[in-house]
Amino acid sequence: MELTTAQALVAWLAAQRAETLDGREVPLFPAVFAIFGHGNVLGLGTALYEHRAELPVWRGHTEQGMALAAIGYAKATDRRQVGVVTTSIGPGAANLVTAAGVAHANRLPLLLLPGDTFAGRASDPVLQQIEDFAQPGVTVNDALRPVSRYFDRLTRPEQLLGTLPQVAAVLTDPSRTGPVTLALPQDVQVETFDFPDALFAPVVHRVPRPRADLGEIAAAREVLRTSRRPLLILGGGVRYSGAAAVALAFAERHGIPIVETTAGRTLVRHDHPLYAGPLGVTGSASANAMAAAADVVLAVGTRLQDFTTASWSVFAADVAIVTVNTARFDAVKRGALAVVGDAAATLPELSSPDLRVEAAWTERAATLRAGWDAHVDALRVADGPLTYAQVVGVVEESSGPEDYVVTAAGGLPGELVGGWRARGGRPTMDVEYGFSCMGYELAGAWGAAMARTDGLVTALVGDGSYLMLNSELFSAAFAGHPFVAVVCDNDGYAVIARLQQGQGGKAFNNFYDDCRSEHSAPPRVNFREHARALGCAAVEVSGMAEFRASYAWARETARAERRPAVVVVRTAPSAWTEAGAWWEVGVPHALSGHEDYAAGKIRQTRLLPPR
């Protein structure tokens, strides 16, 4: 059929289907986020209008925010559905780079359709065009290449026939999923071509479960067979495989203690006797103690980021590391014994009757976790200004099994990862700590609220992140997508101030009191009134009792009025939940923290652990 490039692309998007973890068939592309401008309004915009019934289009207010919302949607659907974002040429496209970095770092599918300058170049230079003096084909969209898993610039309509199968393959392949960018020159968008009908036939995409090589399985089983203190680390790949029950059955069969990464949080019920807690800098002292004593680590579905490994100081120097991962790139890190395969398909094949674990080691998980629980309990009832730990406690106690909590940068990830107590069932947490993107919290919550309609989403956000990207609060309010946002105001970038001053640096440019101003009494933001101006219900509170009541009010209001409800709460600027792990940051010799930095470098696990 004769269609424009844009019409063919949109018709193909509408025909793609996906299978969820529980076997339901759903649209692969359930939502398009769009800000129209020159470069996408007439070509792609017209095509989207023609298919608006099959492809819901949502108006955002920043390109970065829309892409972060699309990422939140993908995360909330366990990577089974993919958000689409289209922007104009130039600044609109450039605003996608940060969000693409989030998706790239966290291995999350995202389809970006930025407009591009004319392929014909007759009008050059056009509005919003950058001009490379040596490469006339370079546009601002080329900035997306380093943060895209797949990048293509279409210069002919018929190129869709070759590139669209690659687009679908990357977005649904667990070993290489991430951002896909199709740069669309505006003249190419409106060119016509006789496309074959088969391009628009409905297709159901099922995420593959690759089986591991038998030799890799045998080698890993031998290492596990000789271990006496193995530790099972569950990462985000276990979540996206839907392998939590399989992993738990494997651990129970052999008595292996379990810890979780940030991306793997809420896979295991908190009170399970094998659960030792979350691992790493933002984790728990209990899990870190288990990691330090383990002789073999079986890391499943994780890329072992520095916050998980405490910059490779959390394990014993002679630990053996076995990895299970669909991506060989991640599996072979640190010279690990790599088993490349899907978690659900692979873990049962690692089981062996010869794998025996010391009873004392099995029991140690629950004992240490009980100690960590007592520590968190004490933090939740401490006197004084409201703390992050207390905020997390109220939200957790008020949430049901279908509810969902979102956070990202700053100090809240440590409080949420370390203090939340999962009830089991489907994953209920999204902590963006792969790219640590300030501003993800509110936009990501908007996307998650679109996807998780059977529960209520709560975003925990600091005042710094709120000020960095809050426009999608209005997007959600306008569109009618309810969630709760708890804004924790501690008067600045408190966690960076903690890092700065904790290493001996001077208080500088983080708390507002330490920032330069020409005013003797600088202004402060009225977050409650700001949120109300963006169409949200909002209240400002202080103290535990008032916060508990207001959070309950916010949950009811968000549902009843189908818009975000915001609770602004003043929080202590220097009260933290400490997991007792080291994190490598460069500390100058002149600062008092340099001695601890040097000692940490000595403890740091050597580059290639023995097998």
PDB file of C-alpha atoms in Angstrom, residues 95-278:
ATOM      1  CA  ASN A  95      16.847  16.876  25.493  1.00  0.00           C
ATOM      2  CA  LEU A  96      16.538  13.110  25.042  1.00  0.00           C
ATOM      3  CA  VAL A  97      20.204  12.378  25.749  1.00  0.00           C
ATOM      4  CA  THR A  98      19.947  12.224  29.546  1.00  0.00           C
ATOM      5  CA  ALA A  99      16.941   9.918  29.488  1.00  0.00           C
ATOM      6  CA  ALA A 100      18.583   7.705  26.884  1.00  0.00           C
ATOM      7  CA  GLY A 101      21.515   7.423  29.277  1.00  0.00           C
ATOM      8  CA  VAL A 102      19.135   6.218  31.992  1.00  0.00           C
ATOM      9  CA  ALA A 103      17.675   3.524  29.733  1.00  0.00           C
ATOM     10  CA  HIS A 104      21.112   2.517  28.453  1.00  0.00           C
ATOM     11  CA  ALA A 105      22.650   2.176  31.929  1.00  0.00           C
ATOM     12  CA  ASN A 106      19.664   0.264  33.286  1.00  0.00           C
ATOM     13  CA  ARG A 107      19.180  -2.024  30.244  1.00  0.00           C
ATOM     14  CA  LEU A 108      15.634  -0.748  29.634  1.00  0.00           C
ATOM     15  CA  PRO A 109      13.841  -0.615  26.250  1.00  0.00           C
ATOM     16  CA  LEU A 110      12.946   2.806  24.874  1.00  0.00           C
ATOM     17  CA  LEU A 111      12.074   3.900  21.334  1.00  0.00           C
ATOM     18  CA  LEU A 112      13.099   7.436  20.380  1.00  0.00           C
ATOM     19  CA  LEU A 113      11.794   9.072  17.185  1.00  0.00           C
ATOM     20  CA  PRO A 114      13.406  12.514  16.970  1.00  0.00           C
ATOM     21  CA  GLY A 115      12.830  14.697  13.961  1.00  0.00           C
ATOM     22  CA  ASP A 116      15.911  15.497  11.902  1.00  0.00           C
ATOM     23  CA  THR A 117      17.075  18.082   9.376  1.00  0.00           C
ATOM     24  CA  PHE A 118      16.310  17.657   5.672  1.00  0.00           C
ATOM     25  CA  ALA A 119      18.037  14.732   4.009  1.00  0.00           C
ATOM     26  CA  GLY A 120      17.939  16.760   0.791  1.00  0.00           C
ATOM     27  CA  ARG A 121      19.816  19.669   2.446  1.00  0.00           C
ATOM     28  CA  ALA A 122      18.407  22.195  -0.039  1.00  0.00           C
ATOM     29  CA  SER A 123      17.306  24.531   2.774  1.00  0.00           C
ATOM     30  CA  ASP A 124      20.441  24.270   4.897  1.00  0.00           C
ATOM     31  CA  PRO A 125      21.066  25.705   7.387  1.00  0.00           C
ATOM     32  CA  VAL A 126      17.579  25.306   8.842  1.00  0.00           C
ATOM     33  CA  LEU A 127      16.185  26.443  12.161  1.00  0.00           C
ATOM     34  CA  GLN A 128      17.711  24.507  15.100  1.00  0.00           C
ATOM     35  CA  GLN A 129      20.364  22.907  12.888  1.00  0.00           C
ATOM     36  CA  ILE A 130      23.894  22.568  14.160  1.00  0.00           C
ATOM     37  CA  GLU A 131      26.551  22.647  11.468  1.00  0.00           C
ATOM     38  CA  ASP A 132      29.659  20.512  11.704  1.00  0.00           C
ATOM     39  CA  PHE A 133      32.355  22.231   9.678  1.00  0.00           C
ATOM     40  CA  ALA A 134      33.800  18.929   8.405  1.00  0.00           C
ATOM     41  CA  GLN A 135      30.819  16.531   8.421  1.00  0.00           C
ATOM     42  CA  PRO A 136      27.685  17.973   6.783  1.00  0.00           C
ATOM     43  CA  GLY A 137      25.645  14.884   7.626  1.00  0.00           C
ATOM     44  CA  VAL A 138      26.070  15.313  11.375  1.00  0.00           C
ATOM     45  CA  THR A 139      23.046  16.624  13.280  1.00  0.00           C
ATOM     46  CA  VAL A 140      22.244  16.993  16.961  1.00  0.00           C
ATOM     47  CA  ASN A 141      20.733  13.504  16.843  1.00  0.00           C
ATOM     48  CA  ASP A 142      24.219  12.054  16.536  1.00  0.00           C
ATOM     49  CA  ALA A 143      24.639  12.908  20.213  1.00  0.00           C
ATOM     50  CA  LEU A 144      22.265   9.993  20.832  1.00  0.00           C
ATOM     51  CA  ARG A 145      24.609   7.428  19.268  1.00  0.00           C
ATOM     52  CA  PRO A 146      26.650   6.702  22.441  1.00  0.00           C
ATOM     53  CA  VAL A 147      23.487   6.199  24.485  1.00  0.00           C
ATOM     54  CA  SER A 148      21.601   4.078  21.943  1.00  0.00           C
ATOM     55  CA  ARG A 149      21.814   0.312  21.557  1.00  0.00           C
ATOM     56  CA  TYR A 150      20.646   0.739  17.968  1.00  0.00           C
ATOM     57  CA  PHE A 151      20.767   3.937  15.910  1.00  0.00           C
ATOM     58  CA  ASP A 152      19.580   4.563  12.379  1.00  0.00           C
ATOM     59  CA  ARG A 153      18.923   7.669  10.314  1.00  0.00           C
ATOM     60  CA  LEU A 154      16.379   7.007   7.601  1.00  0.00           C
ATOM     61  CA  THR A 155      17.188   8.654   4.291  1.00  0.00           C
ATOM     62  CA  ARG A 156      14.778   6.619   2.119  1.00  0.00           C
ATOM     63  CA  PRO A 157      11.266   5.268   2.909  1.00  0.00           C
ATOM     64  CA  GLU A 158      12.148   1.714   1.898  1.00  0.00           C
ATOM     65  CA  GLN A 159      14.856   1.587   4.570  1.00  0.00           C
ATOM     66  CA  LEU A 160      12.056   0.844   7.043  1.00  0.00           C
ATOM     67  CA  LEU A 161      11.855  -2.668   5.605  1.00  0.00           C
ATOM     68  CA  GLY A 162      15.344  -3.467   6.836  1.00  0.00           C
ATOM     69  CA  THR A 163      15.511  -1.454  10.030  1.00  0.00           C
ATOM     70  CA  LEU A 164      12.154  -2.237  11.701  1.00  0.00           C
ATOM     71  CA  PRO A 165      12.931  -5.946  12.326  1.00  0.00           C
ATOM     72  CA  GLN A 166      16.175  -4.824  13.960  1.00  0.00           C
ATOM     73  CA  VAL A 167      14.280  -2.315  16.101  1.00  0.00           C
ATOM     74  CA  ALA A 168      11.916  -5.001  17.392  1.00  0.00           C
ATOM     75  CA  ALA A 169      14.781  -7.451  17.957  1.00  0.00           C
ATOM     76  CA  VAL A 170      16.794  -5.040  20.095  1.00  0.00           C
ATOM     77  CA  LEU A 171      13.834  -3.845  22.154  1.00  0.00           C
ATOM     78  CA  THR A 172      12.772  -7.417  23.021  1.00  0.00           C
ATOM     79  CA  ASP A 173      16.176  -9.098  23.365  1.00  0.00           C
ATOM     80  CA  PRO A 174      17.144  -9.417  27.058  1.00  0.00           C
ATOM     81  CA  SER A 175      20.838  -9.585  26.196  1.00  0.00           C
ATOM     82  CA  ARG A 176      21.023  -6.218  24.448  1.00  0.00           C
ATOM     83  CA  THR A 177      17.852  -4.269  25.136  1.00  0.00           C
ATOM     84  CA  GLY A 178      18.082  -0.523  25.611  1.00  0.00           C
ATOM     85  CA  PRO A 179      17.334   2.705  23.758  1.00  0.00           C
ATOM     86  CA  VAL A 180      16.673   2.560  20.026  1.00  0.00           C
ATOM     87  CA  THR A 181      16.878   5.788  18.038  1.00  0.00           C
ATOM     88  CA  LEU A 182      15.391   6.285  14.590  1.00  0.00           C
ATOM     89  CA  ALA A 183      16.334   9.767  13.394  1.00  0.00           C
ATOM     90  CA  LEU A 184      13.666  10.942  10.943  1.00  0.00           C
ATOM     91  CA  PRO A 185      14.530  13.730   8.502  1.00  0.00           C
ATOM     92  CA  GLN A 186      11.363  15.714   8.000  1.00  0.00           C
ATOM     93  CA  ASP A 187      11.399  15.464   4.205  1.00  0.00           C
ATOM     94  CA  VAL A 188      11.835  11.671   4.375  1.00  0.00           C
ATOM     95  CA  GLN A 189       8.890  11.407   6.786  1.00  0.00           C
ATOM     96  CA  VAL A 190       6.499  12.597   4.065  1.00  0.00           C
ATOM     97  CA  GLU A 191       7.954  10.704   1.095  1.00  0.00           C
ATOM     98  CA  THR A 192       5.758   7.847  -0.171  1.00  0.00           C
ATOM     99  CA  PHE A 193       6.551   4.254  -1.055  1.00  0.00           C
ATOM    100  CA  ASP A 194       4.574   1.122  -1.954  1.00  0.00           C
ATOM    101  CA  PHE A 195       5.033  -0.852   1.268  1.00  0.00           C
ATOM    102  CA  PRO A 196       4.197  -4.586   1.316  1.00  0.00           C
ATOM    103  CA  ASP A 197       1.082  -5.471   3.300  1.00  0.00           C
ATOM    104  CA  ALA A 198       3.064  -8.040   5.275  1.00  0.00           C
ATOM    105  CA  LEU A 199       4.924  -5.245   7.077  1.00  0.00           C
ATOM    106  CA  PHE A 200       1.714  -4.373   8.925  1.00  0.00           C
ATOM    107  CA  ALA A 201       0.588  -7.880   9.862  1.00  0.00           C
ATOM    108  CA  PRO A 202       0.190  -8.263  13.647  1.00  0.00           C
ATOM    109  CA  VAL A 203       3.225  -9.849  15.308  1.00  0.00           C
ATOM    110  CA  VAL A 204       3.441 -11.112  18.904  1.00  0.00           C
ATOM    111  CA  HIS A 205       6.933 -10.667  20.353  1.00  0.00           C
ATOM    112  CA  ARG A 206       7.913 -13.161  23.026  1.00  0.00           C
ATOM    113  CA  VAL A 207      11.053 -12.391  24.990  1.00  0.00           C
ATOM    114  CA  PRO A 208      13.446 -15.311  24.370  1.00  0.00           C
ATOM    115  CA  ARG A 209      14.852 -17.502  27.129  1.00  0.00           C
ATOM    116  CA  PRO A 210      18.295 -18.532  25.858  1.00  0.00           C
ATOM    117  CA  ARG A 211      19.705 -21.749  27.347  1.00  0.00           C
ATOM    118  CA  ALA A 212      23.271 -21.803  28.617  1.00  0.00           C
ATOM    119  CA  ASP A 213      26.131 -23.766  27.100  1.00  0.00           C
ATOM    120  CA  LEU A 214      26.438 -27.231  28.687  1.00  0.00           C
ATOM    121  CA  GLY A 215      30.136 -26.720  29.307  1.00  0.00           C
ATOM    122  CA  GLU A 216      29.470 -23.484  31.185  1.00  0.00           C
ATOM    123  CA  ILE A 217      26.784 -25.240  33.233  1.00  0.00           C
ATOM    124  CA  ALA A 218      29.134 -28.080  34.150  1.00  0.00           C
ATOM    125  CA  ALA A 219      31.936 -25.719  35.179  1.00  0.00           C
ATOM    126  CA  ALA A 220      29.610 -23.624  37.334  1.00  0.00           C
ATOM    127  CA  ARG A 221      28.118 -26.706  39.014  1.00  0.00           C
ATOM    128  CA  GLU A 222      31.618 -27.863  39.944  1.00  0.00           C
ATOM    129  CA  VAL A 223      32.460 -24.533  41.566  1.00  0.00           C
ATOM    130  CA  LEU A 224      29.170 -24.541  43.475  1.00  0.00           C
ATOM    131  CA  ARG A 225      29.686 -28.170  44.505  1.00  0.00           C
ATOM    132  CA  THR A 226      32.959 -27.327  46.235  1.00  0.00           C
ATOM    133  CA  SER A 227      31.559 -24.319  48.084  1.00  0.00           C
ATOM    134  CA  ARG A 228      30.536 -24.346  51.735  1.00  0.00           C
ATOM    135  CA  ARG A 229      29.373 -20.762  52.085  1.00  0.00           C
ATOM    136  CA  PRO A 230      27.712 -19.808  48.779  1.00  0.00           C
ATOM    137  CA  LEU A 231      25.697 -16.620  48.428  1.00  0.00           C
ATOM    138  CA  LEU A 232      22.985 -16.025  45.816  1.00  0.00           C
ATOM    139  CA  ILE A 233      22.719 -12.450  44.495  1.00  0.00           C
ATOM    140  CA  LEU A 234      19.489 -11.617  42.675  1.00  0.00           C
ATOM    141  CA  GLY A 235      19.609  -8.693  40.238  1.00  0.00           C
ATOM    142  CA  GLY A 236      17.242  -6.968  37.861  1.00  0.00           C
ATOM    143  CA  GLY A 237      17.646  -9.721  35.282  1.00  0.00           C
ATOM    144  CA  VAL A 238      15.844 -12.093  37.645  1.00  0.00           C
ATOM    145  CA  ARG A 239      12.927  -9.669  37.735  1.00  0.00           C
ATOM    146  CA  TYR A 240      12.767  -9.254  33.966  1.00  0.00           C
ATOM    147  CA  SER A 241      13.024 -13.006  33.442  1.00  0.00           C
ATOM    148  CA  GLY A 242      10.146 -13.560  35.858  1.00  0.00           C
ATOM    149  CA  ALA A 243      12.505 -15.947  37.646  1.00  0.00           C
ATOM    150  CA  ALA A 244      11.994 -14.951  41.284  1.00  0.00           C
ATOM    151  CA  ALA A 245      10.108 -18.157  42.163  1.00  0.00           C
ATOM    152  CA  VAL A 246      12.684 -20.284  40.329  1.00  0.00           C
ATOM    153  CA  ALA A 247      15.554 -18.561  42.144  1.00  0.00           C
ATOM    154  CA  LEU A 248      13.845 -18.961  45.497  1.00  0.00           C
ATOM    155  CA  ALA A 249      13.202 -22.670  44.851  1.00  0.00           C
ATOM    156  CA  PHE A 250      16.877 -23.142  43.926  1.00  0.00           C
ATOM    157  CA  ALA A 251      17.996 -21.432  47.133  1.00  0.00           C
ATOM    158  CA  GLU A 252      15.559 -23.416  49.277  1.00  0.00           C
ATOM    159  CA  ARG A 253      16.631 -26.708  47.728  1.00  0.00           C
ATOM    160  CA  HIS A 254      20.221 -26.137  48.775  1.00  0.00           C
ATOM    161  CA  GLY A 255      19.907 -23.800  51.759  1.00  0.00           C
ATOM    162  CA  ILE A 256      21.723 -20.915  50.050  1.00  0.00           C
ATOM    163  CA  PRO A 257      21.282 -17.445  51.582  1.00  0.00           C
ATOM    164  CA  ILE A 258      19.919 -14.727  49.297  1.00  0.00           C
ATOM    165  CA  VAL A 259      20.717 -11.038  48.892  1.00  0.00           C
ATOM    166  CA  GLU A 260      19.336  -8.534  46.380  1.00  0.00           C
ATOM    167  CA  THR A 261      20.769  -5.711  44.290  1.00  0.00           C
ATOM    168  CA  THR A 262      19.034  -2.365  43.831  1.00  0.00           C
ATOM    169  CA  ALA A 263      17.413  -3.515  40.574  1.00  0.00           C
ATOM    170  CA  GLY A 264      16.475  -6.832  42.161  1.00  0.00           C
ATOM    171  CA  ARG A 265      14.733  -5.399  45.218  1.00  0.00           C
ATOM    172  CA  THR A 266      11.371  -6.796  46.363  1.00  0.00           C
ATOM    173  CA  LEU A 267      11.883 -10.134  44.572  1.00  0.00           C
ATOM    174  CA  VAL A 268      12.035 -12.006  47.894  1.00  0.00           C
ATOM    175  CA  ARG A 269       9.649 -11.729  50.816  1.00  0.00           C
ATOM    176  CA  HIS A 270      11.467  -9.853  53.561  1.00  0.00           C
ATOM    177  CA  ASP A 271      10.773 -12.401  56.301  1.00  0.00           C
ATOM    178  CA  HIS A 272      11.947 -15.412  54.280  1.00  0.00           C
ATOM    179  CA  PRO A 273      14.484 -17.341  56.414  1.00  0.00           C
ATOM    180  CA  LEU A 274      17.070 -17.351  53.607  1.00  0.00           C
ATOM    181  CA  TYR A 275      16.870 -13.619  52.963  1.00  0.00           C
ATOM    182  CA  ALA A 276      19.838 -11.676  54.318  1.00  0.00           C
ATOM    183  CA  GLY A 277      18.840  -8.274  52.949  1.00  0.00           C
ATOM    184  CA  PRO A 278      19.888  -5.916  50.138  1.00  0.00           C
TER     185      PRO A 278
END
